[in-house]
Amino acid sequence: MKTKRASTPPVSPNKQRALVDRLAQACGGAYSPKQRRQYFLTGPQWAAAYEGHALFHAPTRRPVGFEEVIREYDNIGIGHWTTHDTDVIPTQELGKEGQAETVAAIKKALKKHGLKCSMVTTETFHHAVFATSPAAESPEIRQYAKWRLENTVAIGHELGARYAVYWPGSLGYFVQGAVEETEMLRWYADGLNAACEADIKLAKAKERKPMKHCLEAKPFEPQGHIILPTSDAMLAFISSGLLKHPDMVGLNPEYLHELMWGASVRAALARALACGKLFHFDINDGYPLKHDVDIAVGLVNPLDWLNVLVLLRTHGYEGPFNLDYKPPRTTSNYGVFSVSFPTAVDRFITLWEMAGEVSTDKVVTEASAALRAGAGVKSHDATELFEANKELMTLHELIAHRIFQILVGQHRGRVYSIK
Ligand code: GCO
Ligand code: MN
Ligand code: MN
């Protein structure tokens, strides 16, 4: 049967914001800016300033500068700000007077709005100079890349950042056979070594702690093969012997980047945790074996996200949650700060608090404890052991069901009646 839609009169342009605001209010369940600030949520300059453009897509939003982003993050209750060097300083101005002026203006804006700069990162992927990656054959390009990393570390110390992130972009090749992979890995390590050494020196001079240097993998690009495609590949790289300061270097996994290659994100994070290398975490959502769609957290895989956060809570992860997503191009400039960021933050907080409920839920804890207790049978007979444990193992599925109930609120007696 076709349902008839009530006809809605056209919404004139000057009434649209009010409508969006009213419906956002009607959603309810929003946290206050003060509550939001209690979480280590970090807002990237580039996420808020993303104009909606892509290979086949023109921008749908006007550019926004750091003053506006920092002010709006303050209004929302996002207490930390992150940036690429070139998000705020044009490439040509890097290392020059323009850089010092911009860094001073950023400091002022952060102070005015009570935000902290938590992380800095170097853009080594967008500019044409990095067409052959930051670990290019050309020694002068590699020298330039090193300088860029060192310069970002200096900006980070100036702004008080505790983390530096490295997403190497197209570190790899567009056509096979043209690059020698082991050489490229060595050259990439040289860049990171330079950044760590610059950090050690600056930290000493400024009496600050050295930063945590966090590698971020992305498995594929529209073109090109990547030579460090996953967080696991990066873990191997960290302990390869190529890094001079492997203790300073860890990971910034991105939820979607692990999902993109078809991994269990939670298992990928568990491997990073087991190595003591989960330093930083980019949060977003998307689909397995597809593009880097960078959808906001919880809009595609809320159940998986809940499970991810249970793991992180269990292990006392205290690092940042970086809102590295892209507001869709259907969202306006106004919508970026009135809908996109506040709702992303609120979904994260809800899932985080829910994860706490999972960890203390009576059914989940009793079932998990029973599974760990086993049947208490001492035997080396496989069949006997299986028989002794087989009813217990049904609890796996029951735990999964219980987590679903927690996600949809059924554990609090929420029921759906059927007619
Ligand atoms: C992506 C990447 C970037 C990095 C950023 C920080 O999705 O393209 O995740 O957003 O996180 O470049 O280095
Ligand atoms: Mn990222
Ligand atoms: Mn991404």
mmCIF file with all atom_site columns, C-alpha atoms in Angstrom, residues 132-322:
data_model
loop_
_atom_site.group_PDB
_atom_site.id
_atom_site.type_symbol
_atom_site.label_atom_id
_atom_site.label_alt_id
_atom_site.label_comp_id
_atom_site.label_asym_id
_atom_site.label_entity_id
_atom_site.label_seq_id
_atom_site.pdbx_PDB_ins_code
_atom_site.Cartn_x
_atom_site.Cartn_y
_atom_site.Cartn_z
_atom_site.occupancy
_atom_site.B_iso_or_equiv
_atom_site.pdbx_formal_charge
_atom_site.auth_seq_id
_atom_site.auth_comp_id
_atom_site.auth_asym_id
_atom_site.auth_atom_id
_atom_site.pdbx_PDB_model_num
ATOM 1   C CA . THR A 1 132 ? 56.259 11.015 -5.602  1.00 0.00 ? 132 THR A CA 1
ATOM 2   C CA . SER A 1 133 ? 55.489 10.979 -1.862  1.00 0.00 ? 133 SER A CA 1
ATOM 3   C CA . PRO A 1 134 ? 57.484 12.550 0.994   1.00 0.00 ? 134 PRO A CA 1
ATOM 4   C CA . ALA A 1 135 ? 60.006 9.702  0.539   1.00 0.00 ? 135 ALA A CA 1
ATOM 5   C CA . ALA A 1 136 ? 60.740 10.610 -3.072  1.00 0.00 ? 136 ALA A CA 1
ATOM 6   C CA . GLU A 1 137 ? 63.894 9.558  -4.932  1.00 0.00 ? 137 GLU A CA 1
ATOM 7   C CA . SER A 1 138 ? 64.909 13.165 -5.323  1.00 0.00 ? 138 SER A CA 1
ATOM 8   C CA . PRO A 1 139 ? 67.182 13.970 -2.355  1.00 0.00 ? 139 PRO A CA 1
ATOM 9   C CA . GLU A 1 140 ? 66.133 17.618 -2.329  1.00 0.00 ? 140 GLU A CA 1
ATOM 10  C CA . ILE A 1 141 ? 62.450 16.718 -2.080  1.00 0.00 ? 141 ILE A CA 1
ATOM 11  C CA . ARG A 1 142 ? 63.263 14.396 0.823   1.00 0.00 ? 142 ARG A CA 1
ATOM 12  C CA . GLN A 1 143 ? 65.238 17.168 2.426   1.00 0.00 ? 143 GLN A CA 1
ATOM 13  C CA . TYR A 1 144 ? 62.280 19.477 1.987   1.00 0.00 ? 144 TYR A CA 1
ATOM 14  C CA . ALA A 1 145 ? 59.909 16.851 3.464   1.00 0.00 ? 145 ALA A CA 1
ATOM 15  C CA . LYS A 1 146 ? 62.192 16.500 6.505   1.00 0.00 ? 146 LYS A CA 1
ATOM 16  C CA . TRP A 1 147 ? 62.183 20.225 6.974   1.00 0.00 ? 147 TRP A CA 1
ATOM 17  C CA . ARG A 1 148 ? 58.389 20.276 6.764   1.00 0.00 ? 148 ARG A CA 1
ATOM 18  C CA . LEU A 1 149 ? 58.125 17.631 9.500   1.00 0.00 ? 149 LEU A CA 1
ATOM 19  C CA . GLU A 1 150 ? 60.625 19.477 11.709  1.00 0.00 ? 150 GLU A CA 1
ATOM 20  C CA . ASN A 1 151 ? 58.797 22.731 11.132  1.00 0.00 ? 151 ASN A CA 1
ATOM 21  C CA . THR A 1 152 ? 55.491 21.160 12.165  1.00 0.00 ? 152 THR A CA 1
ATOM 22  C CA . VAL A 1 153 ? 57.104 19.834 15.337  1.00 0.00 ? 153 VAL A CA 1
ATOM 23  C CA . ALA A 1 154 ? 58.250 23.399 16.066  1.00 0.00 ? 154 ALA A CA 1
ATOM 24  C CA . ILE A 1 155 ? 54.713 24.724 15.476  1.00 0.00 ? 155 ILE A CA 1
ATOM 25  C CA . GLY A 1 156 ? 53.421 21.990 17.764  1.00 0.00 ? 156 GLY A CA 1
ATOM 26  C CA . HIS A 1 157 ? 55.730 23.017 20.599  1.00 0.00 ? 157 HIS A CA 1
ATOM 27  C CA . GLU A 1 158 ? 54.753 26.628 20.100  1.00 0.00 ? 158 GLU A CA 1
ATOM 28  C CA . LEU A 1 159 ? 51.048 25.771 20.342  1.00 0.00 ? 159 LEU A CA 1
ATOM 29  C CA . GLY A 1 160 ? 51.455 23.293 23.205  1.00 0.00 ? 160 GLY A CA 1
ATOM 30  C CA . ALA A 1 161 ? 50.513 20.181 21.211  1.00 0.00 ? 161 ALA A CA 1
ATOM 31  C CA . ARG A 1 162 ? 51.209 16.769 22.749  1.00 0.00 ? 162 ARG A CA 1
ATOM 32  C CA . TYR A 1 163 ? 50.770 14.713 19.590  1.00 0.00 ? 163 TYR A CA 1
ATOM 33  C CA . ALA A 1 164 ? 52.084 14.792 16.041  1.00 0.00 ? 164 ALA A CA 1
ATOM 34  C CA . VAL A 1 165 ? 50.295 12.701 13.415  1.00 0.00 ? 165 VAL A CA 1
ATOM 35  C CA . TYR A 1 166 ? 51.683 11.375 10.138  1.00 0.00 ? 166 TYR A CA 1
ATOM 36  C CA . TRP A 1 167 ? 49.394 10.241 7.380   1.00 0.00 ? 167 TRP A CA 1
ATOM 37  C CA . PRO A 1 168 ? 51.905 9.727  4.572   1.00 0.00 ? 168 PRO A CA 1
ATOM 38  C CA . GLY A 1 169 ? 49.360 9.991  1.748   1.00 0.00 ? 169 GLY A CA 1
ATOM 39  C CA . SER A 1 170 ? 50.458 8.204  -1.394  1.00 0.00 ? 170 SER A CA 1
ATOM 40  C CA . LEU A 1 171 ? 53.568 6.636  0.093   1.00 0.00 ? 171 LEU A CA 1
ATOM 41  C CA . GLY A 1 172 ? 53.892 3.985  -2.569  1.00 0.00 ? 172 GLY A CA 1
ATOM 42  C CA . TYR A 1 173 ? 53.588 4.116  -6.317  1.00 0.00 ? 173 TYR A CA 1
ATOM 43  C CA . PHE A 1 174 ? 51.210 4.792  -9.147  1.00 0.00 ? 174 PHE A CA 1
ATOM 44  C CA . VAL A 1 175 ? 52.943 2.468  -11.592 1.00 0.00 ? 175 VAL A CA 1
ATOM 45  C CA . GLN A 1 176 ? 54.643 -0.734 -10.642 1.00 0.00 ? 176 GLN A CA 1
ATOM 46  C CA . GLY A 1 177 ? 58.372 -1.213 -10.831 1.00 0.00 ? 177 GLY A CA 1
ATOM 47  C CA . ALA A 1 178 ? 59.208 2.477  -10.703 1.00 0.00 ? 178 ALA A CA 1
ATOM 48  C CA . VAL A 1 179 ? 60.096 2.595  -7.005  1.00 0.00 ? 179 VAL A CA 1
ATOM 49  C CA . GLU A 1 180 ? 62.192 0.321  -4.839  1.00 0.00 ? 180 GLU A CA 1
ATOM 50  C CA . GLU A 1 181 ? 60.039 -0.307 -1.790  1.00 0.00 ? 181 GLU A CA 1
ATOM 51  C CA . THR A 1 182 ? 62.750 -1.055 0.776   1.00 0.00 ? 182 THR A CA 1
ATOM 52  C CA . GLU A 1 183 ? 64.521 2.149  -0.165  1.00 0.00 ? 183 GLU A CA 1
ATOM 53  C CA . MET A 1 184 ? 61.306 4.099  0.122   1.00 0.00 ? 184 MET A CA 1
ATOM 54  C CA . LEU A 1 185 ? 60.703 2.709  3.614   1.00 0.00 ? 185 LEU A CA 1
ATOM 55  C CA . ARG A 1 186 ? 64.203 3.709  4.652   1.00 0.00 ? 186 ARG A CA 1
ATOM 56  C CA . TRP A 1 187 ? 63.722 7.204  3.309   1.00 0.00 ? 187 TRP A CA 1
ATOM 57  C CA . TYR A 1 188 ? 60.384 7.533  5.034   1.00 0.00 ? 188 TYR A CA 1
ATOM 58  C CA . ALA A 1 189 ? 62.017 6.459  8.304   1.00 0.00 ? 189 ALA A CA 1
ATOM 59  C CA . ASP A 1 190 ? 64.697 9.148  7.779   1.00 0.00 ? 190 ASP A CA 1
ATOM 60  C CA . GLY A 1 191 ? 61.952 11.791 7.769   1.00 0.00 ? 191 GLY A CA 1
ATOM 61  C CA . LEU A 1 192 ? 60.429 10.485 10.993  1.00 0.00 ? 192 LEU A CA 1
ATOM 62  C CA . ASN A 1 193 ? 63.863 10.259 12.591  1.00 0.00 ? 193 ASN A CA 1
ATOM 63  C CA . ALA A 1 194 ? 64.456 13.918 11.765  1.00 0.00 ? 194 ALA A CA 1
ATOM 64  C CA . ALA A 1 195 ? 61.076 14.857 13.292  1.00 0.00 ? 195 ALA A CA 1
ATOM 65  C CA . CYS A 1 196 ? 61.796 12.907 16.508  1.00 0.00 ? 196 CYS A CA 1
ATOM 66  C CA . GLU A 1 197 ? 65.247 14.467 16.840  1.00 0.00 ? 197 GLU A CA 1
ATOM 67  C CA . ALA A 1 198 ? 63.894 17.954 16.301  1.00 0.00 ? 198 ALA A CA 1
ATOM 68  C CA . ASP A 1 199 ? 61.299 17.170 18.944  1.00 0.00 ? 199 ASP A CA 1
ATOM 69  C CA . ILE A 1 200 ? 63.880 15.962 21.480  1.00 0.00 ? 200 ILE A CA 1
ATOM 70  C CA . LYS A 1 201 ? 65.902 19.150 21.018  1.00 0.00 ? 201 LYS A CA 1
ATOM 71  C CA . LEU A 1 202 ? 62.927 21.500 21.208  1.00 0.00 ? 202 LEU A CA 1
ATOM 72  C CA . ALA A 1 203 ? 61.389 19.705 24.164  1.00 0.00 ? 203 ALA A CA 1
ATOM 73  C CA . LYS A 1 204 ? 64.633 20.105 26.046  1.00 0.00 ? 204 LYS A CA 1
ATOM 74  C CA . ALA A 1 205 ? 64.993 23.767 25.151  1.00 0.00 ? 205 ALA A CA 1
ATOM 75  C CA . LYS A 1 206 ? 61.379 24.520 26.058  1.00 0.00 ? 206 LYS A CA 1
ATOM 76  C CA . GLU A 1 207 ? 61.310 22.238 29.107  1.00 0.00 ? 207 GLU A CA 1
ATOM 77  C CA . ARG A 1 208 ? 58.374 20.371 27.706  1.00 0.00 ? 208 ARG A CA 1
ATOM 78  C CA . LYS A 1 209 ? 57.810 16.663 27.236  1.00 0.00 ? 209 LYS A CA 1
ATOM 79  C CA . PRO A 1 210 ? 58.559 15.319 23.765  1.00 0.00 ? 210 PRO A CA 1
ATOM 80  C CA . MET A 1 211 ? 55.474 14.674 21.673  1.00 0.00 ? 211 MET A CA 1
ATOM 81  C CA . LYS A 1 212 ? 53.893 11.386 20.832  1.00 0.00 ? 212 LYS A CA 1
ATOM 82  C CA . HIS A 1 213 ? 54.449 10.682 17.145  1.00 0.00 ? 213 HIS A CA 1
ATOM 83  C CA . CYS A 1 214 ? 51.558 8.786  15.646  1.00 0.00 ? 214 CYS A CA 1
ATOM 84  C CA . LEU A 1 215 ? 51.502 7.005  12.289  1.00 0.00 ? 215 LEU A CA 1
ATOM 85  C CA . GLU A 1 216 ? 48.211 6.753  10.439  1.00 0.00 ? 216 GLU A CA 1
ATOM 86  C CA . ALA A 1 217 ? 47.614 4.145  7.759   1.00 0.00 ? 217 ALA A CA 1
ATOM 87  C CA . LYS A 1 218 ? 45.077 4.208  4.950   1.00 0.00 ? 218 LYS A CA 1
ATOM 88  C CA . PRO A 1 219 ? 44.912 1.060  2.823   1.00 0.00 ? 219 PRO A CA 1
ATOM 89  C CA . PHE A 1 220 ? 44.178 2.487  -0.596  1.00 0.00 ? 220 PHE A CA 1
ATOM 90  C CA . GLU A 1 221 ? 43.805 5.590  -2.625  1.00 0.00 ? 221 GLU A CA 1
ATOM 91  C CA . PRO A 1 222 ? 41.826 6.024  -5.833  1.00 0.00 ? 222 PRO A CA 1
ATOM 92  C CA . GLN A 1 223 ? 45.143 5.584  -7.624  1.00 0.00 ? 223 GLN A CA 1
ATOM 93  C CA . GLY A 1 224 ? 48.347 4.050  -6.422  1.00 0.00 ? 224 GLY A CA 1
ATOM 94  C CA . HIS A 1 225 ? 49.577 1.296  -4.164  1.00 0.00 ? 225 HIS A CA 1
ATOM 95  C CA . ILE A 1 226 ? 50.425 2.071  -0.579  1.00 0.00 ? 226 ILE A CA 1
ATOM 96  C CA . ILE A 1 227 ? 53.431 0.450  1.044   1.00 0.00 ? 227 ILE A CA 1
ATOM 97  C CA . LEU A 1 228 ? 52.289 0.887  4.644   1.00 0.00 ? 228 LEU A CA 1
ATOM 98  C CA . PRO A 1 229 ? 48.584 0.206  4.149   1.00 0.00 ? 229 PRO A CA 1
ATOM 99  C CA . THR A 1 230 ? 47.438 -0.860 7.615   1.00 0.00 ? 230 THR A CA 1
ATOM 100 C CA . SER A 1 231 ? 48.090 -0.174 11.273  1.00 0.00 ? 231 SER A CA 1
ATOM 101 C CA . ASP A 1 232 ? 49.672 -3.627 11.479  1.00 0.00 ? 232 ASP A CA 1
ATOM 102 C CA . ALA A 1 233 ? 52.089 -2.761 8.674   1.00 0.00 ? 233 ALA A CA 1
ATOM 103 C CA . MET A 1 234 ? 52.992 0.358  10.611  1.00 0.00 ? 234 MET A CA 1
ATOM 104 C CA . LEU A 1 235 ? 53.570 -1.629 13.803  1.00 0.00 ? 235 LEU A CA 1
ATOM 105 C CA . ALA A 1 236 ? 56.018 -3.786 11.889  1.00 0.00 ? 236 ALA A CA 1
ATOM 106 C CA . PHE A 1 237 ? 57.651 -0.645 10.484  1.00 0.00 ? 237 PHE A CA 1
ATOM 107 C CA . ILE A 1 238 ? 58.027 0.853  13.985  1.00 0.00 ? 238 ILE A CA 1
ATOM 108 C CA . SER A 1 239 ? 59.891 -2.218 15.186  1.00 0.00 ? 239 SER A CA 1
ATOM 109 C CA . SER A 1 240 ? 61.804 -2.753 11.920  1.00 0.00 ? 240 SER A CA 1
ATOM 110 C CA . GLY A 1 241 ? 65.004 -1.177 13.212  1.00 0.00 ? 241 GLY A CA 1
ATOM 111 C CA . LEU A 1 242 ? 64.703 1.695  10.721  1.00 0.00 ? 242 LEU A CA 1
ATOM 112 C CA . LEU A 1 243 ? 63.479 4.141  13.359  1.00 0.00 ? 243 LEU A CA 1
ATOM 113 C CA . LYS A 1 244 ? 66.006 5.716  15.710  1.00 0.00 ? 244 LYS A CA 1
ATOM 114 C CA . HIS A 1 245 ? 63.400 6.424  18.392  1.00 0.00 ? 245 HIS A CA 1
ATOM 115 C CA . PRO A 1 246 ? 60.788 3.674  18.129  1.00 0.00 ? 246 PRO A CA 1
ATOM 116 C CA . ASP A 1 247 ? 59.684 4.402  21.696  1.00 0.00 ? 247 ASP A CA 1
ATOM 117 C CA . MET A 1 248 ? 58.480 7.866  20.609  1.00 0.00 ? 248 MET A CA 1
ATOM 118 C CA . VAL A 1 249 ? 56.464 6.498  17.706  1.00 0.00 ? 249 VAL A CA 1
ATOM 119 C CA . GLY A 1 250 ? 53.058 4.816  17.895  1.00 0.00 ? 250 GLY A CA 1
ATOM 120 C CA . LEU A 1 251 ? 49.803 4.735  15.997  1.00 0.00 ? 251 LEU A CA 1
ATOM 121 C CA . ASN A 1 252 ? 46.883 6.929  15.103  1.00 0.00 ? 252 ASN A CA 1
ATOM 122 C CA . PRO A 1 253 ? 44.528 4.322  13.691  1.00 0.00 ? 253 PRO A CA 1
ATOM 123 C CA . GLU A 1 254 ? 41.468 5.665  11.932  1.00 0.00 ? 254 GLU A CA 1
ATOM 124 C CA . TYR A 1 255 ? 38.267 3.668  12.413  1.00 0.00 ? 255 TYR A CA 1
ATOM 125 C CA . LEU A 1 256 ? 37.314 3.780  8.745   1.00 0.00 ? 256 LEU A CA 1
ATOM 126 C CA . HIS A 1 257 ? 40.801 3.144  7.401   1.00 0.00 ? 257 HIS A CA 1
ATOM 127 C CA . GLU A 1 258 ? 40.872 -0.226 9.144   1.00 0.00 ? 258 GLU A CA 1
ATOM 128 C CA . LEU A 1 259 ? 37.330 -1.014 8.039   1.00 0.00 ? 259 LEU A CA 1
ATOM 129 C CA . MET A 1 260 ? 38.220 -0.091 4.449   1.00 0.00 ? 260 MET A CA 1
ATOM 130 C CA . TRP A 1 261 ? 40.435 -3.136 4.048   1.00 0.00 ? 261 TRP A CA 1
ATOM 131 C CA . GLY A 1 262 ? 37.837 -5.348 5.676   1.00 0.00 ? 262 GLY A CA 1
ATOM 132 C CA . ALA A 1 263 ? 39.397 -5.658 9.119   1.00 0.00 ? 263 ALA A CA 1
ATOM 133 C CA . SER A 1 264 ? 37.625 -6.002 12.414  1.00 0.00 ? 264 SER A CA 1
ATOM 134 C CA . VAL A 1 265 ? 38.450 -2.508 13.682  1.00 0.00 ? 265 VAL A CA 1
ATOM 135 C CA . ARG A 1 266 ? 38.240 -3.688 17.260  1.00 0.00 ? 266 ARG A CA 1
ATOM 136 C CA . ALA A 1 267 ? 40.799 -6.429 16.608  1.00 0.00 ? 267 ALA A CA 1
ATOM 137 C CA . ALA A 1 268 ? 43.110 -3.927 14.862  1.00 0.00 ? 268 ALA A CA 1
ATOM 138 C CA . LEU A 1 269 ? 42.891 -1.665 17.909  1.00 0.00 ? 269 LEU A CA 1
ATOM 139 C CA . ALA A 1 270 ? 43.491 -4.628 20.192  1.00 0.00 ? 270 ALA A CA 1
ATOM 140 C CA . ARG A 1 271 ? 46.755 -5.382 18.374  1.00 0.00 ? 271 ARG A CA 1
ATOM 141 C CA . ALA A 1 272 ? 47.841 -1.762 18.807  1.00 0.00 ? 272 ALA A CA 1
ATOM 142 C CA . LEU A 1 273 ? 46.924 -1.924 22.499  1.00 0.00 ? 273 LEU A CA 1
ATOM 143 C CA . ALA A 1 274 ? 48.834 -5.172 22.946  1.00 0.00 ? 274 ALA A CA 1
ATOM 144 C CA . CYS A 1 275 ? 51.943 -3.419 21.586  1.00 0.00 ? 275 CYS A CA 1
ATOM 145 C CA . GLY A 1 276 ? 51.396 -0.353 23.797  1.00 0.00 ? 276 GLY A CA 1
ATOM 146 C CA . LYS A 1 277 ? 51.118 1.761  20.642  1.00 0.00 ? 277 LYS A CA 1
ATOM 147 C CA . LEU A 1 278 ? 47.572 3.081  20.651  1.00 0.00 ? 278 LEU A CA 1
ATOM 148 C CA . PHE A 1 279 ? 48.481 6.754  21.038  1.00 0.00 ? 279 PHE A CA 1
ATOM 149 C CA . HIS A 1 280 ? 45.690 8.546  19.165  1.00 0.00 ? 280 HIS A CA 1
ATOM 150 C CA . PHE A 1 281 ? 42.441 7.565  17.458  1.00 0.00 ? 281 PHE A CA 1
ATOM 151 C CA . ASP A 1 282 ? 40.646 9.121  14.466  1.00 0.00 ? 282 ASP A CA 1
ATOM 152 C CA . ILE A 1 283 ? 36.920 8.550  14.812  1.00 0.00 ? 283 ILE A CA 1
ATOM 153 C CA . ASN A 1 284 ? 34.466 8.312  11.940  1.00 0.00 ? 284 ASN A CA 1
ATOM 154 C CA . ASP A 1 285 ? 32.435 5.721  10.081  1.00 0.00 ? 285 ASP A CA 1
ATOM 155 C CA . GLY A 1 286 ? 31.919 4.169  6.647   1.00 0.00 ? 286 GLY A CA 1
ATOM 156 C CA . TYR A 1 287 ? 31.821 0.905  4.741   1.00 0.00 ? 287 TYR A CA 1
ATOM 157 C CA . PRO A 1 288 ? 34.183 -2.041 4.304   1.00 0.00 ? 288 PRO A CA 1
ATOM 158 C CA . LEU A 1 289 ? 36.020 -2.388 0.986   1.00 0.00 ? 289 LEU A CA 1
ATOM 159 C CA . LYS A 1 290 ? 34.913 1.003  -0.270  1.00 0.00 ? 290 LYS A CA 1
ATOM 160 C CA . HIS A 1 291 ? 36.252 4.543  -0.427  1.00 0.00 ? 291 HIS A CA 1
ATOM 161 C CA . ASP A 1 292 ? 37.424 6.808  2.355   1.00 0.00 ? 292 ASP A CA 1
ATOM 162 C CA . VAL A 1 293 ? 33.940 8.244  2.812   1.00 0.00 ? 293 VAL A CA 1
ATOM 163 C CA . ASP A 1 294 ? 34.720 9.714  6.255   1.00 0.00 ? 294 ASP A CA 1
ATOM 164 C CA . ILE A 1 295 ? 31.129 9.665  7.534   1.00 0.00 ? 295 ILE A CA 1
ATOM 165 C CA . ALA A 1 296 ? 30.570 10.932 11.076  1.00 0.00 ? 296 ALA A CA 1
ATOM 166 C CA . VAL A 1 297 ? 30.892 8.485  13.976  1.00 0.00 ? 297 VAL A CA 1
ATOM 167 C CA . GLY A 1 298 ? 28.050 6.063  14.588  1.00 0.00 ? 298 GLY A CA 1
ATOM 168 C CA . LEU A 1 299 ? 25.971 6.781  11.477  1.00 0.00 ? 299 LEU A CA 1
ATOM 169 C CA . VAL A 1 300 ? 26.781 3.469  9.794   1.00 0.00 ? 300 VAL A CA 1
ATOM 170 C CA . ASN A 1 301 ? 28.033 0.979  12.362  1.00 0.00 ? 301 ASN A CA 1
ATOM 171 C CA . PRO A 1 302 ? 26.744 1.961  15.814  1.00 0.00 ? 302 PRO A CA 1
ATOM 172 C CA . LEU A 1 303 ? 26.881 -1.598 17.162  1.00 0.00 ? 303 LEU A CA 1
ATOM 173 C CA . ASP A 1 304 ? 30.469 -2.062 16.031  1.00 0.00 ? 304 ASP A CA 1
ATOM 174 C CA . TRP A 1 305 ? 31.324 1.334  17.483  1.00 0.00 ? 305 TRP A CA 1
ATOM 175 C CA . LEU A 1 306 ? 29.808 0.357  20.804  1.00 0.00 ? 306 LEU A CA 1
ATOM 176 C CA . ASN A 1 307 ? 31.998 -2.731 20.867  1.00 0.00 ? 307 ASN A CA 1
ATOM 177 C CA . VAL A 1 308 ? 35.083 -0.711 19.950  1.00 0.00 ? 308 VAL A CA 1
ATOM 178 C CA . LEU A 1 309 ? 34.444 1.649  22.849  1.00 0.00 ? 309 LEU A CA 1
ATOM 179 C CA . VAL A 1 310 ? 33.912 -1.239 25.270  1.00 0.00 ? 310 VAL A CA 1
ATOM 180 C CA . LEU A 1 311 ? 37.411 -2.437 24.376  1.00 0.00 ? 311 LEU A CA 1
ATOM 181 C CA . LEU A 1 312 ? 38.936 1.025  24.812  1.00 0.00 ? 312 LEU A CA 1
ATOM 182 C CA . ARG A 1 313 ? 37.186 1.582  28.142  1.00 0.00 ? 313 ARG A CA 1
ATOM 183 C CA . THR A 1 314 ? 38.278 -1.823 29.379  1.00 0.00 ? 314 THR A CA 1
ATOM 184 C CA . HIS A 1 315 ? 41.895 -0.954 28.585  1.00 0.00 ? 315 HIS A CA 1
ATOM 185 C CA . GLY A 1 316 ? 41.767 2.539  30.074  1.00 0.00 ? 316 GLY A CA 1
ATOM 186 C CA . TYR A 1 317 ? 42.584 4.284  26.774  1.00 0.00 ? 317 TYR A CA 1
ATOM 187 C CA . GLU A 1 318 ? 43.120 7.928  27.662  1.00 0.00 ? 318 GLU A CA 1
ATOM 188 C CA . GLY A 1 319 ? 44.261 9.361  24.344  1.00 0.00 ? 319 GLY A CA 1
ATOM 189 C CA . PRO A 1 320 ? 42.337 11.732 22.107  1.00 0.00 ? 320 PRO A CA 1
ATOM 190 C CA . PHE A 1 321 ? 39.295 10.938 19.999  1.00 0.00 ? 321 PHE A CA 1
ATOM 191 C CA . ASN A 1 322 ? 39.852 13.000 16.883  1.00 0.00 ? 322 ASN A CA 1
#
